[in-house]
Amino acid sequence: MAELSERMRALVQPHLAGIEPYDPNFTPTRINLSANENTYPMPHEVRAEINAALSCVPLNRYPDPMSNELRDELAAWHGVARENVCVGNGGDELLYNFLLAFGGPGRTLLTCPPDFSEYAFFASLVQTDLARVWRDPETFLPDAAALVDAARASQLVILTSPNNPTGDVLPADLVRQVCEACPGLVMIDEAYGEFAEKDASAEPLLADCPNLVILHTLSKAFGEAGIRCGYVLAAPDVIDAFGAIRQIYSVNVLTQVAALAAMRSRAAFGPVVELIRSERERLFRRLSRREFAQAGLVVWPSQGNFLLVRMPGASRVRERLRDEYSILVRDFSYAPGLADCLRLTVGTPMENDALLAALRVLVLSEA
Ligand SMILES: *Cc1c(COP(=O)(O)O)cnc(C)c1O
């Protein structure tokens, strides 16, 4: 693993000395199913709307700091007020700002790993301690009682629903109990919420739980990972804090108009999301077949646009997928709790067929 030079280790803030330069381990491949992007072509009419909006936006003026037009569109969609919405440069910026505003030395962030690795990373940047309630090693389901208990002693909680990379959705009554137990703020990261069952969102709890924050992104279901746009829904005073600490121009004019055009046309993404959901179920059924099971492959049900699989020799299989088939998937086998696990993003029917055909050969031969 790469590390900072000795000179940099001496110059960065002491708590950052052990940090590693980012290595996304990215290789250009024919089929990229490694980052949970939406791999479908953007609906034609949406792309046309975005192009039209981009072509006439003034570039000489600073952006509206709070993205108010976009906020209003998002608020109307979610049935809340502008004051309940803060837009960010991707969900990642909002996660970082959450830790920056509400974490810090002496505070504890509760997480439920295996989950999104950025939580622990951002916590470490702002010297926030971590409390972890590990998921069941076989089912990957959270230990509800232990979570509620740990929430009492944590200033911050981040839980993911559907969880990346395990795919499960948090029951609403668990979210409510965690909100009631936690003396600080509870963020539910719903980056993959659009792929889940209709009643899976924690959003209805916003009215009752003033310490609940819900995170969304346009990077996944809406196929706009490149434009960097995410948003949180929360009580107005929570949004004020997000607004106060953010870098005022982090959401640029191009992002604002592209996101607004996409959100106004959001209905056009419905059929794409439906297709991804049905492809997910098809992949799940195929990977659950006896031939794979006999070769030691395990697949977990998922409400996201990805499936977690465990198999003997996972790292080898991932390398051979890349080198022999030009298919990229994410290797989690070195992550704690995820030995021999790969995460497969659900792609187009053709991409999924190519993945299945390659896995058949590789898993059966590596077993
Ligand atoms: C992708 C993702 C996000 C946010 O991604 P952005 O591209 O920064 O909007 C947040 N949480 C989880 C769990 C994700 O997988």
Coordinates of C-alpha atoms in Angstrom, one line a residue, residues 52-367:
A52 CA -30.3 22.6 -23.3
A53 CA -29.9 23.8 -19.7
L54 CA -26.1 23.6 -19.8
S55 CA -25.8 25.4 -23.1
C56 CA -27.3 28.7 -21.8
V57 CA -26.1 28.9 -18.2
P58 CA -23.9 31.9 -17.5
L59 CA -20.4 30.9 -16.5
N60 CA -19.1 34.3 -15.4
R61 CA -21.3 34.4 -12.3
Y62 CA -20.8 32.6 -9.0
P63 CA -23.4 29.9 -8.4
D64 CA -26.4 30.3 -6.0
P65 CA -24.7 29.1 -2.8
M66 CA -27.7 27.1 -1.6
S67 CA -28.9 25.9 -5.0
N68 CA -32.4 27.2 -4.2
E69 CA -34.1 26.3 -7.4
L70 CA -32.9 22.8 -7.1
R71 CA -33.8 22.7 -3.4
D72 CA -37.3 23.8 -4.2
E73 CA -37.7 21.0 -6.8
L74 CA -36.4 18.4 -4.4
A75 CA -38.5 19.8 -1.5
A76 CA -41.7 19.6 -3.7
W77 CA -40.9 16.1 -4.7
H78 CA -40.3 14.9 -1.1
G79 CA -43.2 16.9 0.3
V80 CA -41.1 19.0 2.6
A81 CA -40.0 22.7 2.6
R82 CA -36.9 24.3 1.1
E83 CA -35.7 24.7 4.7
N84 CA -35.6 20.9 5.0
V85 CA -33.1 20.4 2.1
C86 CA -29.4 21.0 1.7
V87 CA -27.6 20.2 -1.6
G88 CA -24.0 19.1 -1.7
N89 CA -21.2 18.3 -4.1
G90 CA -22.1 14.6 -4.1
G91 CA -23.4 12.7 -1.1
D92 CA -19.7 12.4 -0.1
E93 CA -19.4 16.1 0.6
L94 CA -22.5 16.0 2.8
L95 CA -21.1 13.0 4.7
Y96 CA -17.9 14.8 5.3
N97 CA -19.7 18.0 6.3
F98 CA -21.9 15.9 8.7
L99 CA -18.7 14.7 10.5
L100 CA -17.1 18.1 10.3
A101 CA -20.1 19.9 11.8
F102 CA -21.1 17.4 14.4
G103 CA -18.2 15.2 15.1
G104 CA -14.7 16.0 16.3
P105 CA -12.3 15.1 19.1
G106 CA -14.1 13.5 22.1
R107 CA -17.2 12.6 20.0
T108 CA -18.2 9.1 18.8
L109 CA -19.7 8.1 15.5
L110 CA -21.7 4.8 15.6
T111 CA -21.6 2.7 12.4
C112 CA -22.8 -0.8 11.5
P113 CA -20.1 -2.4 9.4
P114 CA -19.4 -3.9 6.9
D115 CA -20.7 -0.6 5.4
F116 CA -19.5 2.3 3.3
S117 CA -15.8 2.8 4.0
E118 CA -16.0 6.6 3.7
Y119 CA -17.7 6.9 7.1
A120 CA -14.7 5.7 8.9
F121 CA -12.4 7.7 6.7
F122 CA -14.2 11.0 7.1
A123 CA -14.4 10.3 10.9
S124 CA -10.7 9.8 11.0
L125 CA -10.1 13.1 9.1
V126 CA -11.9 15.1 11.8
Q127 CA -10.6 12.9 14.7
T128 CA -14.0 11.4 15.6
D129 CA -14.0 8.1 17.4
L130 CA -15.8 5.1 16.0
A131 CA -18.1 2.8 17.7
R132 CA -18.9 -0.3 15.6
V133 CA -21.7 -2.7 16.0
W134 CA -20.7 -5.5 13.6
R135 CA -23.3 -7.2 11.5
D136 CA -23.9 -11.0 11.8
P137 CA -21.0 -12.6 9.9
E138 CA -23.3 -14.9 8.0
T139 CA -26.5 -13.0 7.4
F140 CA -25.0 -9.5 7.5
L141 CA -28.1 -8.3 9.3
P142 CA -27.6 -5.7 12.1
D143 CA -27.9 -6.6 15.8
A144 CA -30.9 -4.3 16.6
A145 CA -30.6 -4.4 20.4
A146 CA -26.9 -3.7 20.3
L147 CA -27.3 -0.8 17.9
V148 CA -29.9 0.9 20.1
D149 CA -27.8 0.3 23.1
A150 CA -24.7 1.8 21.5
A151 CA -26.7 4.7 20.1
R152 CA -27.3 5.9 23.7
A153 CA -23.5 6.6 24.0
S154 CA -22.9 8.0 20.6
Q155 CA -23.2 11.7 19.5
L156 CA -23.6 10.6 15.9
V157 CA -24.9 7.6 14.0
I158 CA -24.7 6.7 10.3
L159 CA -26.6 3.7 9.0
T160 CA -27.1 2.8 5.4
S161 CA -30.3 1.6 3.9
P162 CA -30.1 -0.3 1.6
N163 CA -26.6 -1.0 3.0
N164 CA -23.5 -0.9 0.7
P165 CA -22.2 -3.6 0.3
T166 CA -24.6 -6.0 2.0
G167 CA -27.8 -4.9 0.3
D168 CA -30.3 -5.1 3.3
V169 CA -32.8 -2.4 4.3
L170 CA -33.2 -1.2 7.9
P171 CA -36.6 -1.8 9.4
A172 CA -38.3 1.6 10.1
D173 CA -39.0 0.7 13.8
L174 CA -35.2 0.2 14.3
V175 CA -34.5 3.6 12.8
R176 CA -37.0 5.1 15.2
Q177 CA -35.5 3.4 18.2
V178 CA -32.0 4.5 17.2
C179 CA -33.3 8.1 16.8
E180 CA -34.9 7.9 20.2
A181 CA -31.8 6.5 21.9
C182 CA -29.2 8.8 20.3
P183 CA -28.6 12.1 22.1
G184 CA -27.2 13.6 18.8
L185 CA -28.0 13.2 15.1
V186 CA -28.8 10.0 13.2
M187 CA -28.1 9.9 9.4
I188 CA -29.7 7.3 7.3
D189 CA -27.8 7.0 4.0
E190 CA -30.3 6.2 1.3
A191 CA -27.9 6.4 -1.6
Y192 CA -29.6 3.3 -3.1
G193 CA -33.1 4.1 -1.8
E194 CA -34.7 4.3 -5.2
F195 CA -33.9 0.6 -5.9
A196 CA -35.6 -0.6 -2.7
E197 CA -39.2 -1.6 -2.0
K198 CA -41.6 1.3 -2.0
D199 CA -42.0 1.5 1.8
A200 CA -38.3 1.1 2.6
S201 CA -37.4 4.7 3.2
A202 CA -37.0 6.2 6.7
E203 CA -38.4 9.5 5.3
P204 CA -41.8 9.3 6.9
L205 CA -40.0 9.4 10.3
L206 CA -38.7 12.9 9.6
A207 CA -41.9 14.4 11.0
D208 CA -41.5 12.6 14.3
C209 CA -37.7 12.5 14.7
P210 CA -36.1 15.9 14.8
N211 CA -32.6 14.3 15.0
L212 CA -33.0 12.3 11.8
V213 CA -31.0 13.2 8.6
I214 CA -31.6 11.4 5.3
L215 CA -28.9 11.4 2.7
H216 CA -29.7 11.0 -1.1
T217 CA -27.5 11.2 -4.2
L218 CA -28.1 11.5 -7.9
S219 CA -25.1 9.3 -8.5
K220 CA -26.9 5.9 -8.4
A221 CA -30.5 5.5 -9.6
F222 CA -30.3 8.8 -11.6
G223 CA -27.1 7.9 -13.4
E224 CA -25.3 11.2 -12.7
A225 CA -22.2 10.1 -10.7
G226 CA -20.2 12.4 -12.9
I227 CA -22.1 15.6 -12.1
R228 CA -21.5 15.3 -8.3
C229 CA -24.8 16.1 -6.6
G230 CA -26.4 14.8 -3.4
Y231 CA -28.7 16.2 -0.8
V232 CA -29.9 15.8 2.8
L233 CA -33.4 16.1 4.2
A234 CA -33.6 17.1 7.9
A235 CA -35.1 19.6 10.3
P236 CA -34.5 23.3 9.5
D237 CA -32.0 23.9 12.3
V238 CA -30.0 20.9 11.1
I239 CA -30.1 22.2 7.6
D240 CA -28.9 25.6 8.9
A241 CA -25.9 24.0 10.4
F242 CA -25.1 22.2 7.1
G243 CA -25.5 25.5 5.3
A244 CA -23.3 27.4 7.7
I245 CA -20.3 25.2 7.5
R246 CA -20.3 24.3 3.8
Q247 CA -17.9 25.9 1.3
I248 CA -20.3 28.3 -0.3
Y249 CA -19.7 27.5 -3.9
S250 CA -19.1 23.8 -3.7
V251 CA -22.1 23.1 -6.0
N252 CA -21.1 24.7 -9.3
V253 CA -23.6 26.2 -11.8
L254 CA -23.2 23.3 -14.2
T255 CA -24.1 20.8 -11.5
Q256 CA -27.1 22.9 -10.4
V257 CA -28.7 23.2 -13.8
A258 CA -28.0 19.6 -14.8
A259 CA -29.4 18.3 -11.6
L260 CA -32.4 20.5 -11.8
A261 CA -33.2 19.4 -15.3
A262 CA -32.7 15.8 -14.3
M263 CA -34.9 16.1 -11.3
R264 CA -37.7 17.8 -13.3
S265 CA -37.5 14.8 -15.7
R266 CA -37.1 12.2 -12.9
A267 CA -40.2 10.2 -14.0
A268 CA -38.2 9.2 -17.1
F269 CA -35.8 7.2 -14.8
G270 CA -38.7 5.0 -13.5
P271 CA -38.4 2.3 -16.2
V272 CA -34.6 2.2 -16.0
V273 CA -34.8 1.6 -12.2
E274 CA -37.5 -1.0 -12.7
L275 CA -35.2 -2.8 -15.2
I276 CA -32.3 -2.7 -12.9
R277 CA -34.5 -4.2 -10.1
S278 CA -35.6 -7.0 -12.4
E279 CA -32.1 -7.6 -13.6
R280 CA -30.9 -7.8 -9.9
E281 CA -33.5 -10.5 -9.2
R282 CA -32.5 -12.4 -12.4
L283 CA -28.8 -12.2 -11.4
F284 CA -29.7 -13.3 -7.9
R285 CA -31.7 -16.3 -9.1
R286 CA -29.0 -17.4 -11.5
L287 CA -26.2 -17.1 -8.9
S288 CA -28.4 -19.0 -6.4
R289 CA -28.5 -22.0 -8.7
R290 CA -27.1 -25.4 -7.6
E291 CA -24.0 -25.3 -9.9
F292 CA -22.8 -22.1 -8.2
A293 CA -23.8 -23.3 -4.7
Q294 CA -21.9 -26.5 -5.2
A295 CA -18.8 -24.5 -6.2
G296 CA -19.1 -22.7 -2.8
L297 CA -20.7 -19.5 -4.1
V298 CA -23.0 -17.6 -1.7
V299 CA -25.1 -14.6 -2.7
W300 CA -27.1 -12.4 -0.4
P301 CA -30.5 -10.8 -1.3
S302 CA -30.2 -7.1 -2.1
Q303 CA -32.4 -4.1 -2.3
G304 CA -29.6 -2.0 -4.1
N305 CA -28.3 -2.1 -7.6
F306 CA -25.6 -4.6 -6.6
L307 CA -25.1 -8.0 -5.1
L308 CA -22.6 -9.2 -2.6
V309 CA -21.2 -12.7 -3.3
R310 CA -18.7 -14.9 -1.5
M311 CA -16.7 -17.5 -3.2
P312 CA -13.5 -19.5 -2.9
G313 CA -10.6 -17.6 -4.4
A314 CA -12.6 -14.4 -4.8
S315 CA -9.5 -12.2 -5.4
R316 CA -8.3 -14.6 -8.2
V317 CA -11.8 -14.6 -9.7
R318 CA -11.9 -10.8 -9.7
E319 CA -8.4 -10.6 -11.4
R320 CA -9.3 -13.2 -14.0
L321 CA -12.6 -11.4 -14.7
R322 CA -10.6 -8.2 -15.4
D323 CA -7.7 -9.7 -17.3
E324 CA -9.5 -12.4 -19.3
Y325 CA -12.9 -10.9 -19.8
S326 CA -12.4 -7.2 -19.3
I327 CA -15.1 -7.1 -16.6
L328 CA -14.4 -5.1 -13.5
V329 CA -16.1 -5.8 -10.2
R330 CA -15.2 -4.7 -6.6
D331 CA -13.0 -6.9 -4.5
F332 CA -13.9 -6.7 -0.8
S333 CA -11.9 -9.8 0.3
Y334 CA -9.4 -7.7 2.3
A335 CA -12.1 -5.7 4.1
P336 CA -12.8 -6.8 7.7
G337 CA -15.8 -9.1 7.8
L338 CA -15.9 -9.6 4.0
A339 CA -13.4 -12.4 3.4
D340 CA -13.7 -13.8 -0.1
C341 CA -16.4 -11.3 -1.0
L342 CA -17.0 -9.5 -4.3
R343 CA -19.6 -6.8 -5.0
L344 CA -21.2 -7.0 -8.4
T345 CA -23.0 -3.9 -9.7
V346 CA -26.2 -4.8 -11.6
G347 CA -25.6 -3.7 -15.2
T348 CA -27.6 -3.9 -18.5
P349 CA -28.9 -7.3 -19.5
M350 CA -26.0 -7.7 -21.9
E351 CA -23.4 -6.8 -19.2
N352 CA -25.1 -9.1 -16.8
D353 CA -25.1 -12.0 -19.3
A354 CA -21.4 -11.5 -19.9
L355 CA -20.7 -11.5 -16.2
L356 CA -22.7 -14.6 -15.6
A357 CA -21.1 -16.5 -18.4
A358 CA -17.6 -15.5 -17.2
L359 CA -18.4 -16.4 -13.6
R360 CA -19.6 -19.8 -14.6
V361 CA -16.3 -20.6 -16.1
L362 CA -14.2 -19.0 -13.4
V363 CA -16.1 -20.0 -10.2
L364 CA -16.5 -23.6 -11.4
S365 CA -12.8 -23.7 -12.3
E366 CA -11.4 -22.0 -9.2
A367 CA -13.6 -24.1 -6.8

